[in-house]
Amino acid sequence: MEVSRVQRKSTRLSITEPMLLLVAIFWGTSYGLTKEALLFTSVFLFIAIRFSLTFILMLPILINDFRQGLNRDWRVAVPTGVILSAIFFCEVLGVSQTTASNAAFLISLSVILTALLEVIINKRNVSILLYVLAIASITGVFMLTRNTKEQFSLNTGDYFILIAACLRAIMVTTTKRLVVNREIATTSLTALQSLIVALSSLVITGFYLPLEDIHIPNKVEFWFIIMYLVIFCTLFAFFAQNYAVRRTSPTRVSLLMGSEPLFGALFAVIWLQESLSFIQMLGGVIIVVCVITTSLKVKS
């Protein structure tokens, strides 16, 4: 029996961590794709379309979860959905007004912020090694995203991204605190959060845009981007995050997903034919080492 438990735990860890790394890969590609999608529509309408489609696709699963009595504590999705709305408002507004390198660096601050919040909110002792890895990861991100030809400075978009990084840390830590020992399926949590983001985006869109000025884009490129973001960067990503945060520490979740700037840089090199300097490549290596180390050495 004891061997069986150990085997189950080992299997769970082997599933959780690759899922989070896939999230990092998909989110790494989302910055450039979001910028491209915003050429066709406004920030809040873009968010509304993305998350409305996410909710519609998950609606059959949500209904089935309720029929099976898996969602007695569905109300916990409300506060996390509100925080998620704020994250996306700040993140997409930031991406539309700043460079990809500044956005990647600032959003990665959520790694170390999560470690600090975990101590304060969840009253959990975080290992020194985890702090070291978080700081090293941030250093790697800075090296990876630093443009040596330009002076680093903060504009309006950068401040939005910085706020989003703080909210990401709050989101991961709060979700862990709210969902522990609660009866709500991970799929339902993802669907309800998406509904809250979609509704709040639609309300804001209707508030500042007259109805006759709200137009759904009809370009094929826009809808290809939207479906990619919905399926891989929203549906899969938030299911994986909600799944993982219930099975490991919030700091570990954030650190593993903190490798997304590395994959963003690789996407830029392969898809956009951009080049990386030696310092940027070294920063990428540091991030990969931190991710591998936290997967193998750090206990949640």
Rosetta silent file (secondary structure, phi, psi, omega in degrees, C-alpha in Angstrom):
SEQUENCE: MEVSRVQRKSTRLSITEPMLLLVAIFWGTSYGLTKEALLFTSVFLFIAIRFSLTFILMLPILINDFRQGLNRDWRVAVPTGVILSAIFFCEVLGVSQTTASNAAFLISLSVILTALLEVIINKRNVSILLYVLAIASITGVFMLTRNTKEQFSLNTGDYFILIAACLRAIMVTTTKRLVVNREIATTSLTALQSLIVALSSLVITGFYLPLEDIHIPNKVEFWFIIMYLVIFCTLFAFFAQNYAVRRTSPTRVSLLMGSEPLFGALFAVIWLQESLSFIQMLGGVIIVVCVITTSLKVKS
SCORE:     score description
SCORE:     0.000 S_00000001
   1 L     0.000  -42.531 -179.987    0.000    0.000    0.000 S_00000001
   2 H   -64.065  -40.620  178.705    2.817    2.417    0.888 S_00000001
   3 H   -62.844  -40.298 -179.728    4.593    1.691   -2.390 S_00000001
   4 H   -61.879  -40.123  178.805    1.372    2.379   -4.259 S_00000001
   5 H   -64.993  -41.809  179.344    1.045    5.805   -2.586 S_00000001
   6 H   -63.041  -41.427  179.415    4.593    6.726   -3.472 S_00000001
   7 H   -63.799  -40.367  179.139    4.017    5.686   -7.073 S_00000001
   8 H   -64.857  -40.764  179.226    0.860    7.789   -7.274 S_00000001
   9 H   -64.327  -41.881  179.815    2.685   10.818   -5.856 S_00000001
  10 H   -63.444  -40.780  179.049    5.547   10.369   -8.308 S_00000001
  11 H   -64.349  -40.710 -179.398    3.097   10.144  -11.218 S_00000001
  12 H   -62.431  -43.430  179.478    1.310   13.273  -10.071 S_00000001
  13 H   -64.346  -37.262 -177.626    4.545   15.267   -9.940 S_00000001
  14 H   -70.768  -22.664  177.382    5.552   14.021  -13.389 S_00000001
  15 H   -86.414  -43.288 -174.364    2.251   15.283  -14.809 S_00000001
  16 H   -61.335  -48.171 -172.966    2.070   18.594  -12.955 S_00000001
  17 H   -70.650  -43.731  173.761    5.462   20.017  -13.874 S_00000001
  18 H   -61.115  -33.381  176.805    5.388   19.336  -17.648 S_00000001
  19 H   -60.681  -44.305 -178.974    1.909   20.886  -17.706 S_00000001
  20 H   -68.373  -34.751  177.359    3.279   24.075  -16.161 S_00000001
  21 H   -67.768  -36.575  175.166    6.204   24.154  -18.576 S_00000001
  22 H   -64.314  -37.885  175.185    3.764   23.864  -21.490 S_00000001
  23 H   -59.067  -44.333  179.104    1.882   26.809  -20.003 S_00000001
  24 H   -60.137  -40.339  179.432    5.140   28.773  -19.993 S_00000001
  25 H   -64.232  -49.158 -177.870    5.703   27.897  -23.663 S_00000001
  26 H   -65.068  -44.812  179.209    2.206   28.936  -24.731 S_00000001
  27 H   -65.663  -30.530  177.454    2.224   32.119  -22.647 S_00000001
  28 H   -61.998  -32.450  179.456    5.666   32.956  -24.030 S_00000001
  29 H   -83.986  -12.606 -170.787    4.161   33.132  -27.526 S_00000001
  30 H   -73.602  -26.458 -176.883    1.120   35.115  -26.399 S_00000001
  31 H   -61.896  -52.488 -179.967    2.781   38.535  -26.137 S_00000001
  32 H   -64.864  -38.993 -179.113    3.522   38.897  -29.841 S_00000001
  33 H   -68.575  -36.461  177.405    0.223   37.313  -30.863 S_00000001
  34 H   -64.728  -43.621  176.788   -1.741   39.616  -28.569 S_00000001
  35 H   -56.324  -42.304 -179.421   -0.036   42.660  -30.079 S_00000001
  36 H   -67.301  -40.861 -179.662   -1.038   41.416  -33.530 S_00000001
  37 H   -65.271  -32.916 -178.444   -4.645   40.759  -32.477 S_00000001
  38 L   -71.345   -7.769  173.153   -4.956   44.280  -31.045 S_00000001
  39 L   -71.350  -18.394 -174.480   -4.428   45.644  -34.563 S_00000001
  40 L  -104.845  -14.652 -174.771   -7.977   44.454  -35.313 S_00000001
  41 L  -159.184  178.121 -179.782   -9.904   45.472  -32.166 S_00000001
  42 L   -84.250  166.420 -176.927   -9.801   47.239  -28.784 S_00000001
  43 H   -59.636  -52.796 -172.971   -8.222   45.864  -25.614 S_00000001
  44 H   -74.346  -32.151  175.799  -11.414   45.099  -23.693 S_00000001
  45 H   -69.357  -37.440  175.374  -13.343   43.738  -26.676 S_00000001
  46 H   -58.534  -47.366  179.233  -10.390   41.456  -27.424 S_00000001
  47 H   -63.936  -41.804 -179.407  -10.481   40.128  -23.833 S_00000001
  48 H   -61.504  -44.919  179.604  -14.283   39.754  -23.978 S_00000001
  49 H   -63.075  -47.165 -177.489  -14.135   37.724  -27.206 S_00000001
  50 H   -59.186  -46.851 -174.458  -11.312   35.512  -25.939 S_00000001
  51 H   -85.191  -22.491  172.294  -12.944   34.634  -22.638 S_00000001
  52 H   -65.569  -44.862  177.304  -16.499   34.386  -23.972 S_00000001
  53 H   -62.723  -39.237  178.403  -15.304   31.705  -26.380 S_00000001
  54 H   -60.005  -46.859 -179.544  -13.442   30.002  -23.534 S_00000001
  55 H   -64.460  -42.856 -179.807  -16.607   29.869  -21.419 S_00000001
  56 H   -60.162  -42.748 -179.863  -18.769   28.652  -24.318 S_00000001
  57 H   -66.649  -30.103 -177.857  -16.351   25.803  -25.046 S_00000001
  58 H   -93.756   -6.764 -176.018  -16.303   24.792  -21.383 S_00000001
  59 H   -56.413  -45.719  178.577  -20.049   25.183  -20.761 S_00000001
  60 H   -58.583  -39.150  178.963  -20.949   21.497  -21.419 S_00000001
  61 H   -67.490  -40.831  179.577  -18.256   20.391  -18.927 S_00000001
  62 H   -61.030  -46.100  179.357  -19.455   22.957  -16.375 S_00000001
  63 H   -61.221  -42.965  179.818  -23.054   21.729  -16.641 S_00000001
  64 H   -63.905  -39.108  178.121  -21.923   18.118  -16.266 S_00000001
  65 H   -62.848  -40.891  179.075  -19.862   18.995  -13.184 S_00000001
  66 H   -67.465  -39.354  179.701  -22.887   20.637  -11.549 S_00000001
  67 H   -63.062  -32.151 -179.785  -25.101   17.652  -12.396 S_00000001
  68 L   -86.200    1.944  178.128  -22.611   15.355  -10.676 S_00000001
  69 L    70.754   32.118 -176.897  -22.590   17.543   -7.566 S_00000001
  70 L   -92.311   -3.766 -171.084  -18.925   18.479   -7.898 S_00000001
  71 L  -124.201   44.604  179.156  -19.386   22.217   -7.413 S_00000001
  72 L   -63.315  -27.510 -179.151  -20.937   22.786   -3.998 S_00000001
  73 L  -107.352   39.671 -176.157  -18.328   25.477   -3.346 S_00000001
  74 H   -60.807  -22.390 -176.573  -18.621   27.210   -6.743 S_00000001
  75 H   -63.842  -20.314  179.605  -18.614   30.642   -5.057 S_00000001
  76 H   -66.983  -15.563  178.714  -14.829   30.463   -4.559 S_00000001
  77 H   -73.516  -19.609 -175.696  -14.530   31.117   -8.298 S_00000001
  78 H   -67.282  -56.588 -179.759  -15.890   34.648   -7.848 S_00000001
  79 H   -62.432  -38.816  179.095  -12.986   36.345   -6.035 S_00000001
  80 H   -68.537  -33.519  176.877  -10.370   34.530   -8.130 S_00000001
  81 H   -67.147  -37.208  177.112  -12.279   35.458  -11.291 S_00000001
  82 H   -64.298  -44.027  178.342  -12.301   39.120  -10.274 S_00000001
  83 H   -63.876  -41.741  179.633   -8.533   39.037   -9.695 S_00000001
  84 H   -62.273  -37.550  176.541   -8.027   37.256  -13.028 S_00000001
  85 H   -59.737  -48.219 -179.589  -10.049   39.992  -14.754 S_00000001
  86 H   -61.371  -38.958  178.683   -7.808   42.663  -13.275 S_00000001
  87 H   -59.213  -49.137 -176.026   -4.703   40.705  -14.327 S_00000001
  88 H   -71.149  -34.575  176.106   -5.784   40.534  -17.951 S_00000001
  89 H   -59.797  -49.174 -178.335   -6.936   44.141  -18.081 S_00000001
  90 H   -68.036  -40.774 -175.736   -3.530   45.322  -16.850 S_00000001
  91 H   -67.171  -46.801 -178.160   -1.544   42.784  -18.862 S_00000001
  92 H   -71.193  -39.045  174.691   -3.191   43.438  -22.233 S_00000001
  93 H   -60.964  -39.976  179.481   -3.199   47.206  -21.689 S_00000001
  94 H   -66.116  -45.878 -179.670    0.483   46.941  -20.799 S_00000001
  95 H   -61.224  -32.909 -178.781    1.395   44.798  -23.806 S_00000001
  96 L   -74.211  -13.836 -173.680   -0.326   47.312  -26.078 S_00000001
  97 L  -123.536    1.561 -178.548    1.803   50.181  -24.726 S_00000001
  98 L  -136.610  175.203  178.492    5.266   48.764  -23.975 S_00000001
  99 L   -79.096  157.805  179.197    7.986   46.616  -25.511 S_00000001
 100 H   -63.791  -35.918 -177.941    7.909   42.844  -25.260 S_00000001
 101 H   -67.066  -44.565  177.159   11.222   42.817  -23.361 S_00000001
 102 H   -62.668  -41.553 -179.685   10.020   45.202  -20.655 S_00000001
 103 H   -62.017  -44.686 -178.365    6.744   43.272  -20.352 S_00000001
 104 H   -63.257  -43.285 -179.638    8.541   39.935  -19.986 S_00000001
 105 H   -64.963  -49.043 -174.699   10.895   41.237  -17.301 S_00000001
 106 H   -67.817  -39.731 -179.195    8.256   43.009  -15.230 S_00000001
 107 H   -67.269  -26.497 -179.920    5.670   40.190  -15.359 S_00000001
 108 L   -73.060  -12.008  175.246    8.340   37.771  -14.137 S_00000001
 109 L   -63.077  -16.696  178.381    8.551   39.703  -10.892 S_00000001
 110 H   -61.557  -23.235  179.592    5.461   37.693   -9.913 S_00000001
 111 H   -61.608  -56.150 -177.525    7.850   34.804   -9.125 S_00000001
 112 H   -72.392  -31.506  177.223    9.551   36.502   -6.198 S_00000001
 113 H   -64.890  -36.470  177.200    6.348   38.310   -5.189 S_00000001
 114 H   -64.809  -41.578  178.661    4.600   34.941   -4.883 S_00000001
 115 H   -60.300  -40.590 -179.847    7.355   33.647   -2.621 S_00000001
 116 H   -71.471  -42.182 -179.906    6.941   36.655   -0.345 S_00000001
 117 H   -66.705  -32.084 -179.723    3.139   36.528   -0.346 S_00000001
 118 H   -62.329  -35.617  177.569    3.155   32.822    0.436 S_00000001
 119 H   -68.221  -42.251 -175.228    4.908   33.583    3.706 S_00000001
 120 H   -75.486  -49.913 -172.722    2.469   36.389    4.570 S_00000001
 121 H   -82.099  -50.834 -176.242   -0.879   34.970    3.401 S_00000001
 122 L   -90.583   -0.709  178.451   -0.493   31.200    3.751 S_00000001
 123 L    50.092   49.924 -176.489    1.908   31.446    6.710 S_00000001
 124 L  -115.754  138.882  176.089    4.198   28.959    5.042 S_00000001
 125 L   -82.521  121.457  179.331    7.943   28.646    5.429 S_00000001
 126 L  -100.245  134.018 -176.002    9.651   28.806    2.047 S_00000001
 127 L   -64.345  151.516  178.519   13.053   27.155    1.710 S_00000001
 128 H   -60.218  -38.886  179.967   16.157   29.279    1.215 S_00000001
 129 H   -58.795  -39.809 -179.308   16.911   27.331   -1.966 S_00000001
 130 H   -66.104  -39.251  175.559   13.564   28.364   -3.418 S_00000001
 131 H   -61.809  -44.331 -179.658   14.292   32.023   -2.694 S_00000001
 132 H   -61.136  -44.187  179.824   17.705   31.669   -4.350 S_00000001
 133 H   -65.083  -38.222  178.768   16.155   30.034   -7.412 S_00000001
 134 H   -64.055  -45.046  179.611   13.490   32.735   -7.643 S_00000001
 135 H   -65.891  -41.295  178.228   16.093   35.515   -7.507 S_00000001
 136 H   -63.319  -38.409  179.014   18.313   33.687  -10.008 S_00000001
 137 H   -64.036  -43.060  177.418   15.322   33.257  -12.315 S_00000001
 138 H   -61.748  -41.280  177.920   14.559   36.983  -12.160 S_00000001
 139 H   -61.432  -43.483  178.057   18.222   37.714  -12.950 S_00000001
 140 H   -62.113  -40.496  178.781   18.035   35.379  -15.931 S_00000001
 141 H   -63.802  -41.843  179.271   14.872   37.069  -17.170 S_00000001
 142 H   -61.487  -44.428  179.063   16.533   40.485  -16.894 S_00000001
 143 H   -65.044  -38.001 -177.624   19.534   39.263  -18.910 S_00000001
 144 H   -68.607  -38.776 -172.504   17.258   37.613  -21.458 S_00000001
 145 H  -100.254   -5.483 -178.412   15.016   40.639  -22.025 S_00000001
 146 L   -69.707  127.760  174.981   17.561   43.436  -21.563 S_00000001
 147 L  -101.009  106.635 -173.741   18.139   45.511  -24.690 S_00000001
 148 L   -68.142  -13.432 -179.458   21.668   46.856  -24.358 S_00000001
 149 L   -87.034  -10.938 -178.409   21.017   49.491  -27.036 S_00000001
 150 L  -125.467  149.297  176.456   18.293   51.172  -25.025 S_00000001
 151 L   -79.664  135.309 -179.054   18.147   52.591  -21.515 S_00000001
 152 L   -72.350  126.121  179.714   15.742   50.712  -19.264 S_00000001
 153 L  -148.884  160.139 -178.005   12.832   52.970  -18.312 S_00000001
 154 L  -106.885  127.152  172.632    9.215   52.615  -17.236 S_00000001
 155 L  -112.083 -170.384 -177.840    6.322   53.994  -19.257 S_00000001
 156 H   -59.096  -42.531  179.382    2.555   53.675  -18.749 S_00000001
 157 H   -62.568  -38.251  178.692    2.501   50.181  -20.241 S_00000001
 158 H   -62.238  -40.363  179.836    5.310   49.069  -17.939 S_00000001
 159 H   -65.671  -37.270  176.189    3.339   50.175  -14.885 S_00000001
 160 H   -61.808  -43.825  179.207    0.326   48.180  -16.072 S_00000001
 161 H   -64.199  -39.715  178.694    2.539   45.091  -16.429 S_00000001
 162 H   -61.788  -41.859  176.434    4.013   45.672  -12.965 S_00000001
 163 H   -63.644  -40.947  178.496    0.512   45.793  -11.476 S_00000001
 164 H   -61.669  -37.892  178.565   -0.341   42.597  -13.385 S_00000001
 165 H   -63.402  -42.506  177.195    2.734   40.901  -11.880 S_00000001
 166 H   -62.660  -42.541 -179.430    1.569   41.809   -8.375 S_00000001
 167 H   -68.366  -33.941  175.522   -1.927   40.533   -9.152 S_00000001
 168 H   -59.721  -45.053  179.928   -0.531   37.270  -10.575 S_00000001
 169 H   -62.262  -42.219  178.367    1.220   36.614   -7.272 S_00000001
 170 H   -64.366  -40.248 -178.898   -2.000   37.380   -5.381 S_00000001
 171 H   -60.864  -51.128 -177.452   -3.966   35.140   -7.765 S_00000001
 172 H   -62.257  -45.107 -177.111   -1.749   32.077   -7.325 S_00000001
 173 H   -70.512  -41.225 -179.164   -1.548   32.445   -3.544 S_00000001
 174 H   -66.869  -41.087  178.840   -5.234   33.281   -3.060 S_00000001
 175 H   -59.037  -43.397  178.678   -6.386   30.370   -5.224 S_00000001
 176 H   -58.828  -43.316 -177.063   -4.340   27.980   -3.084 S_00000001
 177 H   -70.918  -36.677 -174.444   -5.939   29.357    0.081 S_00000001
 178 H   -80.187  -35.541 -172.177   -9.503   29.402   -1.265 S_00000001
 179 H   -90.924  -11.891 -177.884   -9.724   26.024   -3.012 S_00000001
 180 L   -63.061  129.385  179.388   -8.065   23.818   -0.385 S_00000001
 181 L    61.852   23.287  176.786  -10.608   21.301    0.953 S_00000001
 182 L  -106.313  151.548 -179.441  -13.359   22.860   -1.182 S_00000001
 183 L   -97.278   90.037  173.331  -15.711   20.971   -3.498 S_00000001
 184 L  -153.410  127.100 -178.799  -15.278   22.506   -6.935 S_00000001
 185 L   -67.502  145.948  179.559  -13.946   20.765  -10.018 S_00000001
 186 H   -60.012  -38.974  178.226  -10.846   22.286  -11.609 S_00000001
 187 H   -62.474  -40.507  179.741  -12.663   22.455  -14.955 S_00000001
 188 H   -68.674  -39.048  177.440  -15.545   24.349  -13.362 S_00000001
 189 H   -59.440  -44.183  178.999  -13.195   26.748  -11.620 S_00000001
 190 H   -63.922  -43.819 -178.015  -11.576   27.561  -14.972 S_00000001
 191 H   -65.208  -45.661 -178.509  -14.956   27.983  -16.713 S_00000001
 192 H   -66.831  -38.295  175.389  -16.447   30.242  -14.029 S_00000001
 193 H   -61.602  -41.178  179.215  -13.323   32.395  -13.910 S_00000001
 194 H   -63.374  -39.709  179.111  -13.542   32.789  -17.697 S_00000001
 195 H   -62.341  -42.866 -179.823  -17.195   33.832  -17.429 S_00000001
 196 H   -64.744  -41.900  177.596  -16.354   36.534  -14.896 S_00000001
 197 H   -63.181  -43.842 -178.491  -13.520   37.881  -17.073 S_00000001
 198 H   -63.222  -46.922 -178.204  -15.777   37.890  -20.159 S_00000001
 199 H   -64.572  -43.579 -179.519  -18.673   39.658  -18.416 S_00000001
 200 H   -65.571  -35.936  178.035  -16.488   42.301  -16.790 S_00000001
 201 H   -67.310  -41.364  178.817  -14.790   42.992  -20.150 S_00000001
 202 H   -64.370  -39.671  178.986  -18.144   43.337  -21.906 S_00000001
 203 H   -62.167  -46.331 -179.739  -19.379   45.746  -19.221 S_00000001
 204 H   -65.785  -40.694  177.869  -16.293   47.941  -19.587 S_00000001
 205 H   -59.449  -45.803  179.392  -16.511   47.786  -23.406 S_00000001
 206 H   -67.917  -25.179 -177.955  -20.147   48.893  -23.300 S_00000001
 207 H   -72.831  -41.238 -174.505  -19.320   51.649  -20.814 S_00000001
 208 H  -106.453   -4.517  177.368  -16.760   53.489  -22.956 S_00000001
 209 L  -123.669  128.470  173.149  -17.864   52.487  -26.485 S_00000001
 210 L   -60.930  151.196 -175.777  -21.292   53.243  -28.026 S_00000001
 211 H   -57.340  -36.704 -177.576  -23.069   50.108  -29.251 S_00000001
 212 H   -71.875  -15.324  179.301  -22.771   51.183  -32.887 S_00000001
 213 H   -94.656   -1.259  179.149  -18.978   51.445  -32.514 S_00000001
 214 L   -90.059  111.752 -177.645  -18.554   47.877  -31.282 S_00000001
 215 L  -123.901  132.530  175.434  -17.497   45.748  -34.253 S_00000001
 216 L   -81.723  124.889 -179.911  -16.469   42.097  -34.248 S_00000001
 217 L   -58.373  145.024 -179.895  -13.328   41.660  -36.402 S_00000001
 218 L  -116.867   10.703  179.776  -13.835   39.612  -39.573 S_00000001
 219 L   -80.580  137.300 -179.311  -10.195   38.980  -40.501 S_00000001
 220 H   -61.603  -38.710 -178.875   -9.101   35.337  -40.667 S_00000001
 221 H   -59.243  -41.272  179.869   -5.760   36.194  -39.008 S_00000001
 222 H   -61.224  -44.483 -175.797   -7.559   37.578  -35.949 S_00000001
 223 H   -74.275  -28.835  172.070   -9.647   34.457  -35.469 S_00000001
 224 H   -64.028  -44.071  178.715   -6.670   32.145  -35.884 S_00000001
 225 H   -63.363  -46.073 -179.021   -4.912   34.089  -33.118 S_00000001
 226 H   -58.909  -46.179 -177.956   -8.025   34.064  -30.933 S_00000001
 227 H   -66.210  -37.402  175.817   -8.513   30.302  -31.245 S_00000001
 228 H   -62.706  -47.505 -179.146   -4.850   29.656  -30.451 S_00000001
 229 H   -64.316  -39.571 -179.442   -5.041   31.913  -27.380 S_00000001
 230 H   -65.660  -50.019 -173.440   -8.357   30.378  -26.265 S_00000001
 231 H   -72.645  -48.258 -171.778   -7.323   26.742  -26.630 S_00000001
 232 H   -96.509  -40.605 -174.803   -3.689   26.841  -25.535 S_00000001
 233 H   -92.131  -12.809  179.460   -3.143   30.059  -23.569 S_00000001
 234 H  -117.064  -66.319 -177.109   -6.498   30.153  -21.767 S_00000001
 235 H   -56.104  -59.538 -178.155   -8.289   26.776  -21.644 S_00000001
 236 H   -66.781  -44.094 -172.882   -5.225   24.620  -21.164 S_00000001
 237 H   -63.350  -46.619 -176.132   -3.174   27.210  -19.267 S_00000001
 238 H   -79.013  -28.920  171.431   -5.691   28.059  -16.555 S_00000001
 239 H   -63.205  -45.024 -179.459   -6.840   24.487  -16.151 S_00000001
 240 H   -62.707  -41.972 -179.945   -3.174   23.512  -15.684 S_00000001
 241 H   -65.532  -45.782  179.152   -2.570   26.339  -13.204 S_00000001
 242 H   -64.403  -36.769  177.987   -5.685   25.520  -11.158 S_00000001
 243 H   -65.776  -46.437 -173.908   -4.781   21.812  -11.282 S_00000001
 244 H   -72.017  -37.347 -174.660   -1.180   22.388  -10.240 S_00000001
 245 H   -67.247  -19.069  177.302   -1.793   24.927   -7.482 S_00000001
 246 L   -85.063  -10.201 -172.967   -3.864   22.309   -5.620 S_00000001
 247 L  -120.976   -4.926  177.146   -1.009   19.795   -5.774 S_00000001
 248 L  -151.322  178.463 -175.405    2.126   21.852   -5.142 S_00000001
 249 L   -75.603  147.890  177.480    3.187   25.148   -3.570 S_00000001
 250 H   -57.161  -37.029  179.908    2.180   28.482   -5.161 S_00000001
 251 H   -63.841  -39.633 -179.895    5.836   29.553   -5.291 S_00000001
 252 H   -67.784  -39.889  176.687    6.773   26.437   -7.246 S_00000001
 253 H   -58.981  -48.719 -177.671    3.901   26.986   -9.674 S_00000001
 254 H   -64.688  -39.254 -178.944    4.978   30.583  -10.235 S_00000001
 255 H   -66.325  -42.599  179.385    8.657   29.669  -10.620 S_00000001
 256 H   -64.396  -41.393  179.495    7.959   26.987  -13.228 S_00000001
 257 H   -77.496  -12.805  179.042    5.715   29.313  -15.218 S_00000001
 258 L   -70.111   -4.661  177.690    8.289   32.080  -14.800 S_00000001
 259 L   -82.842    2.292 -175.809   10.258   30.545  -17.648 S_00000001
 260 H   -59.370  -33.393  176.952    7.771   31.981  -20.172 S_00000001
 261 H   -61.463  -32.279  177.342   10.121   34.848  -21.271 S_00000001
 262 H   -60.309  -47.709 -178.661   12.624   32.212  -22.412 S_00000001
 263 H   -72.048  -27.965  173.406   10.042   30.611  -24.677 S_00000001
 264 H   -63.940  -40.286  178.422    8.888   34.048  -25.778 S_00000001
 265 H   -66.873  -41.773  178.291   12.438   34.778  -26.931 S_00000001
 266 H   -63.121  -39.210  177.332   12.662   31.433  -28.748 S_00000001
 267 H   -61.821  -41.684  179.881    9.338   32.188  -30.451 S_00000001
 268 H   -64.339  -38.983 -179.400   10.690   35.569  -31.555 S_00000001
 269 H   -67.741  -46.072 -174.948   13.839   33.943  -32.976 S_00000001
 270 H   -76.742  -45.749 -172.321   12.010   31.170  -34.850 S_00000001
 271 H   -89.312  -38.859 -176.184    8.847   32.983  -35.932 S_00000001
 272 L  -103.223    1.959  179.542    9.957   36.605  -36.150 S_00000001
 273 L    58.039   34.000  174.814   13.598   35.954  -37.149 S_00000001
 274 L   -83.968  161.376 -178.778   14.919   38.004  -34.238 S_00000001
 275 L  -115.234  154.151  178.401   18.432   37.374  -32.865 S_00000001
 276 L  -113.175  137.805  175.076   19.715   36.858  -29.315 S_00000001
 277 L   -79.478  172.395  178.557   22.945   38.270  -27.920 S_00000001
 278 H   -60.642  -42.154  179.645   25.320   36.215  -25.783 S_00000001
 279 H   -61.730  -41.380  179.447   23.979   37.888  -22.608 S_00000001
 280 H   -65.396  -42.133  178.036   20.416   37.046  -23.613 S_00000001
 281 H   -64.506  -38.531  177.767   21.302   33.420  -24.312 S_00000001
 282 H   -63.596  -40.741  176.376   23.090   33.209  -20.947 S_00000001
 283 H   -60.574  -39.842  177.069   19.978   34.564  -19.246 S_00000001
 284 H   -62.969  -40.213  177.966   17.932   31.854  -20.955 S_00000001
 285 H   -62.557  -42.051  179.342   20.308   29.167  -19.701 S_00000001
 286 H   -60.138  -42.789  179.385   19.960   30.499  -16.128 S_00000001
 287 H   -62.212  -46.235 -179.933   16.159   30.275  -16.379 S_00000001
 288 H   -60.907  -42.874  178.848   16.278   26.697  -17.679 S_00000001
 289 H   -61.457  -42.305  178.616   18.659   25.680  -14.877 S_00000001
 290 H   -62.054  -42.095 -179.700   16.321   27.233  -12.287 S_00000001
 291 H   -64.473  -46.377 -179.983   13.324   25.391  -13.756 S_00000001
 292 H   -63.501  -41.898 -178.995   15.116   22.031  -13.819 S_00000001
 293 H   -64.044  -43.585 -179.546   16.446   22.533  -10.284 S_00000001
 294 H   -67.652  -28.861  178.774   13.056   23.400   -8.833 S_00000001
 295 H   -71.823  -32.596 -172.492   11.555   20.349  -10.559 S_00000001
 296 H  -101.067  -31.241 -169.031   14.163   17.962   -9.137 S_00000001
 297 L  -110.515  -37.347 -172.457   15.365   19.441   -5.847 S_00000001
 298 L   -82.809  127.461  179.237   12.824   21.790   -4.274 S_00000001
 299 L   -94.345  132.800  179.774   10.133   20.136   -2.175 S_00000001
 300 L   -83.877    0.000    0.000    6.739   21.814   -2.116 S_00000001
